Amino acid sequence: MKVSEAIASRKTIRAFKPDAVPRETVMEILRLAARAPSGGNLQPWKVHALFGEARDELVRLTAEARKTNPMGEAPEYLIYPPELSEPYKSRRFRIGEAMYATMGIPREDKMARLKFFAGNWAFFGAPVGLIVTIDRMMQQGQWADLGMFLQNVMLLAREHGLHTCPQEAWAVWHRVIREYLEVPQNEMIFCGMGIGYADEEHPVNGCASERAPLEEWVSVRG
Ligand SMILES: Cc1cc2nc3c(=O)[nH]c(=O)nc-3n(C[C@H](O)[C@H](O)[C@H](O)COP(=O)(O)O)c2cc1C
């Protein structure tokens, strides 16, 4: 697969088939993804790769915690700026509306939307779950490095016929995750990621995210 094909075919998958993914495939993906560049070669990424019962147990613990705390804990970092301005606010709104529209869930049906969103905390059915952490001392540069690593994971997954769902939604379960995975206090839980085979029949996977035209964000000179 060409890099351009991997980039063009990567999309966030929110319904996976239960089919198992070989552990060695995931390890190969992670090993190569770590060829990502990082300022000063700090390689600030840390990953917990969860398979089988280990993955199921995190999903179970989260479901248990939801009984007393349906929306989770306040995340340890701001997932979005508190006052999201334009054009970002509208972009966020549009992808949300487009996604729920694929399943015919209207804005008013908060319960149905919440139920679907909660699927995040079951990796949307993906058989492999990653939990990604970063040392608290790290600054913006290292968070960007981490993003490059995660993009590598997502693109390499495509080469293996796999799809992914990056998930900041896991950040609201940092206490549950920290305790279960014994994450040291000096690390912050950044996100999770479901990896598996896409359920192409599920309408949500037909959600096509738009991108702003080049002229909106590129300034060309010379
Ligand atoms: C770091 C990161 C965290 C994300 N967290 C979530 C999440 O918790 N739940 C979710 O459904 N999508 C999540 N997404 C997916 C974005 O909504 C998605 O990338 C965006 O809408 C563009 O769609 P596409 O990935 O299909 O191109 C996340 C994406 C990134 C990069």
Coordinates of C-alpha atoms and ligand atoms in Angstrom, one line a residue:
M1 CA 0.0 0.0 0.0
K2 CA 1.3 3.4 -0.9
V3 CA 1.5 6.0 1.8
S4 CA -1.1 8.1 -0.1
E5 CA -3.5 5.2 -0.1
A6 CA -3.0 4.6 3.6
I7 CA -3.7 8.3 4.3
A8 CA -6.7 8.4 2.0
S9 CA -8.3 5.3 3.4
R10 CA -7.7 6.0 7.1
K11 CA -10.9 7.1 8.8
T12 CA -12.2 6.9 12.3
I13 CA -14.0 3.7 12.6
R14 CA -16.8 3.6 15.3
A15 CA -18.0 0.0 14.8
F16 CA -15.6 -2.9 14.6
K17 CA -16.0 -6.6 13.9
P18 CA -15.1 -8.8 16.8
D19 CA -12.5 -10.7 14.7
A20 CA -9.2 -11.1 16.5
V21 CA -6.1 -9.2 15.4
P22 CA -2.8 -11.2 15.8
R23 CA -0.8 -9.8 18.7
E24 CA 2.4 -10.0 16.5
T25 CA 0.7 -7.7 13.9
V26 CA 0.1 -5.0 16.6
M27 CA 3.6 -5.3 18.0
E28 CA 5.0 -5.0 14.4
I29 CA 2.9 -1.9 13.9
L30 CA 4.0 -0.3 17.2
R31 CA 7.7 -1.2 16.6
L32 CA 7.6 0.6 13.2
A33 CA 5.4 3.4 14.3
A34 CA 8.2 4.3 16.8
R35 CA 10.3 5.4 13.8
A36 CA 8.3 8.6 14.1
P37 CA 10.5 11.6 14.5
S38 CA 10.6 13.4 17.9
G39 CA 12.4 16.5 19.0
G40 CA 15.7 15.5 20.5
N41 CA 14.7 11.9 19.8
L42 CA 12.9 11.9 23.2
Q43 CA 10.3 9.3 21.9
P44 CA 7.8 10.5 24.5
W45 CA 5.2 7.8 23.7
K46 CA 4.1 5.1 26.1
V47 CA 1.6 2.5 25.2
H48 CA -0.4 -0.1 27.0
A49 CA -1.6 -2.7 24.4
L50 CA -4.6 -4.6 25.6
F51 CA -5.8 -7.9 24.1
G52 CA -8.4 -10.4 25.1
E53 CA -9.3 -10.6 28.7
A54 CA -7.0 -7.6 29.6
R55 CA -9.0 -5.4 27.1
D56 CA -12.3 -6.8 28.3
E57 CA -11.5 -6.1 31.9
L58 CA -10.8 -2.4 31.3
V59 CA -14.2 -2.2 29.5
R60 CA -15.8 -4.0 32.4
L61 CA -14.2 -1.7 35.0
T62 CA -15.3 1.4 33.1
A63 CA -18.9 0.1 32.7
E64 CA -18.9 -0.5 36.5
A65 CA -17.6 3.1 37.2
R66 CA -20.3 4.5 34.9
K67 CA -23.0 3.3 37.2
T68 CA -22.0 6.0 39.7
N69 CA -20.5 8.4 37.3
P70 CA -22.2 8.1 33.9
M71 CA -19.9 10.7 32.1
G72 CA -16.6 9.9 33.8
E73 CA -14.2 12.1 35.6
A74 CA -13.0 15.5 34.6
P75 CA -10.0 14.8 32.3
E76 CA -6.5 15.8 33.4
Y77 CA -6.0 18.0 30.4
L78 CA -8.3 20.2 28.4
I79 CA -9.5 18.0 25.5
Y80 CA -10.7 21.2 23.7
P81 CA -10.2 24.9 24.5
P82 CA -13.0 26.0 26.8
E83 CA -14.1 28.7 24.3
L84 CA -13.8 27.1 20.9
S85 CA -14.0 29.9 18.3
E86 CA -14.7 29.8 14.6
P87 CA -14.1 28.0 12.3
Y88 CA -13.3 25.2 14.8
K89 CA -16.6 25.3 16.6
S90 CA -18.6 24.8 13.4
R91 CA -16.3 22.0 12.2
R92 CA -16.8 20.2 15.5
F93 CA -20.5 20.7 15.3
R94 CA -20.7 19.5 11.7
I95 CA -18.8 16.2 12.2
G96 CA -21.0 15.4 15.2
E97 CA -24.2 16.1 13.3
A98 CA -22.9 14.1 10.2
M99 CA -22.0 11.2 12.4
Y100 CA -25.3 10.9 14.2
A101 CA -27.2 11.5 10.9
T102 CA -25.7 8.3 9.5
M103 CA -27.6 6.5 12.2
G104 CA -30.7 8.6 12.1
I105 CA -30.2 9.9 15.7
P106 CA -31.6 13.5 16.0
R107 CA -30.1 16.2 18.2
E108 CA -33.1 16.0 20.6
D109 CA -32.4 12.3 21.3
K110 CA -29.8 12.9 23.9
M111 CA -30.1 9.4 25.4
A112 CA -29.5 7.7 22.0
R113 CA -26.5 10.0 21.4
L114 CA -25.1 9.3 24.8
K115 CA -25.6 5.6 24.4
F116 CA -23.7 5.6 21.1
F117 CA -20.9 7.8 22.6
A118 CA -20.5 5.4 25.5
G119 CA -19.4 2.9 22.9
N120 CA -16.1 4.7 23.0
W121 CA -15.5 3.0 26.4
A122 CA -15.8 -0.4 24.7
F123 CA -13.4 0.6 22.0
F124 CA -16.5 0.5 19.7
G125 CA -16.1 -3.3 19.7
A126 CA -12.5 -3.4 18.6
P127 CA -10.6 -6.5 19.9
V128 CA -7.5 -4.5 20.5
G129 CA -7.3 -1.4 22.7
L130 CA -4.3 0.9 23.2
I131 CA -4.0 3.3 26.1
V132 CA -1.5 6.0 25.4
T133 CA 0.2 8.0 28.1
I134 CA 2.8 10.7 28.3
D135 CA 5.0 12.0 31.1
R136 CA 3.5 15.1 32.7
M137 CA 6.8 17.0 32.3
M138 CA 6.4 16.9 28.5
Q139 CA 5.5 20.1 26.7
Q140 CA 3.6 21.0 23.5
G141 CA 6.5 19.8 21.3
Q142 CA 6.4 16.3 22.8
W143 CA 2.6 16.1 22.5
A144 CA 3.1 16.9 18.8
D145 CA 5.7 14.0 18.7
L146 CA 3.1 11.7 20.2
G147 CA 0.6 12.7 17.5
M148 CA 3.1 11.8 14.8
F149 CA 3.6 8.4 16.4
L150 CA -0.1 7.8 16.6
Q151 CA -0.6 8.8 13.0
N152 CA 2.1 6.2 12.1
V153 CA 0.1 3.6 14.1
M154 CA -3.1 4.4 12.2
L155 CA -1.4 4.4 8.8
L156 CA 0.4 1.1 9.4
A157 CA -2.8 -0.4 10.5
R158 CA -4.2 0.3 7.1
E159 CA -1.3 -1.7 5.5
H160 CA -2.5 -4.7 7.5
G161 CA -6.2 -4.2 6.4
L162 CA -6.9 -2.9 9.9
H163 CA -8.7 0.3 10.9
T164 CA -8.5 2.5 14.0
C165 CA -10.4 4.8 16.3
P166 CA -8.3 7.4 18.2
Q167 CA -10.1 8.1 21.4
E168 CA -9.7 11.0 23.7
A169 CA -12.9 9.8 25.3
W170 CA -10.7 7.5 27.5
A171 CA -9.2 10.6 29.2
V172 CA -12.3 10.8 31.4
W173 CA -11.5 7.5 33.0
H174 CA -7.9 8.3 34.1
R175 CA -8.5 7.1 37.6
V176 CA -9.9 3.8 36.6
I177 CA -7.2 3.3 34.0
R178 CA -4.4 4.4 36.3
E179 CA -5.4 1.9 38.9
Y180 CA -6.0 -1.0 36.6
L181 CA -2.9 -0.5 34.4
E182 CA -0.7 0.7 37.3
V183 CA 0.2 3.9 35.4
P184 CA 2.6 5.9 37.5
Q185 CA 1.5 9.3 38.8
N186 CA 4.0 11.1 36.6
E187 CA 2.2 10.0 33.5
M188 CA -1.0 11.4 32.1
I189 CA -3.5 9.4 30.2
F190 CA -3.7 11.1 26.8
C191 CA -6.0 8.8 24.8
G192 CA -7.0 5.3 23.8
M193 CA -7.2 3.7 20.4
G194 CA -9.3 0.9 19.1
I195 CA -7.7 -1.3 16.5
G196 CA -9.5 -4.0 14.5
Y197 CA -11.4 -4.8 11.3
A198 CA -14.1 -2.3 10.3
D199 CA -17.7 -3.4 10.3
E200 CA -18.4 -1.9 6.9
E201 CA -22.1 -2.7 7.2
H202 CA -22.6 -0.3 10.1
P203 CA -23.9 3.0 8.9
V204 CA -21.6 5.1 11.2
N205 CA -18.6 3.9 9.3
G206 CA -20.1 5.6 6.2
C207 CA -19.6 8.9 7.9
A208 CA -17.3 10.9 5.6
S209 CA -15.5 13.7 7.4
E210 CA -14.9 16.9 5.4
R211 CA -11.8 19.0 5.2
A212 CA -11.5 22.7 4.7
P213 CA -10.2 23.7 1.3
L214 CA -6.5 24.5 1.0
E215 CA -7.1 28.2 0.5
E216 CA -8.6 28.4 4.0
W217 CA -5.4 27.4 5.8
V218 CA -2.5 27.8 3.4
S219 CA -0.8 31.1 2.7
V220 CA 1.4 30.9 -0.3
R221 CA 4.0 33.4 -1.1
G222 CA 6.8 33.8 -3.6
Ligands
LIG1 C1 -6.4 12.5 19.3 C2 -7.7 12.2 18.8 C3 -8.7 11.9 19.6 C4 -10.0 11.5 19.2 N1 -11.0 11.1 20.1 C5 -12.1 10.6 19.6 C6 -13.0 10.0 20.5 O1 -12.8 10.0 21.7 N2 -14.2 9.5 20.0 C7 -14.4 9.5 18.6 O2 -15.5 9.0 18.2 N3 -13.6 10.1 17.8 C8 -12.4 10.6 18.2 N4 -11.5 11.1 17.3 C9 -11.8 11.1 15.9 C10 -12.1 12.5 15.3 O3 -13.4 12.8 15.6 C11 -11.9 12.3 13.8 O4 -10.5 12.1 13.5 C12 -12.3 13.6 13.0 O5 -13.7 13.8 13.1 C13 -12.0 13.4 11.5 O6 -12.6 12.2 11.0 P1 -11.7 11.0 10.3 O7 -10.7 10.6 11.4 O8 -12.7 10.0 10.0 O9 -11.0 11.6 9.1 C14 -10.3 11.5 17.8 C15 -9.2 11.9 16.9 C16 -8.0 12.3 17.4 C17 -6.9 12.6 16.4

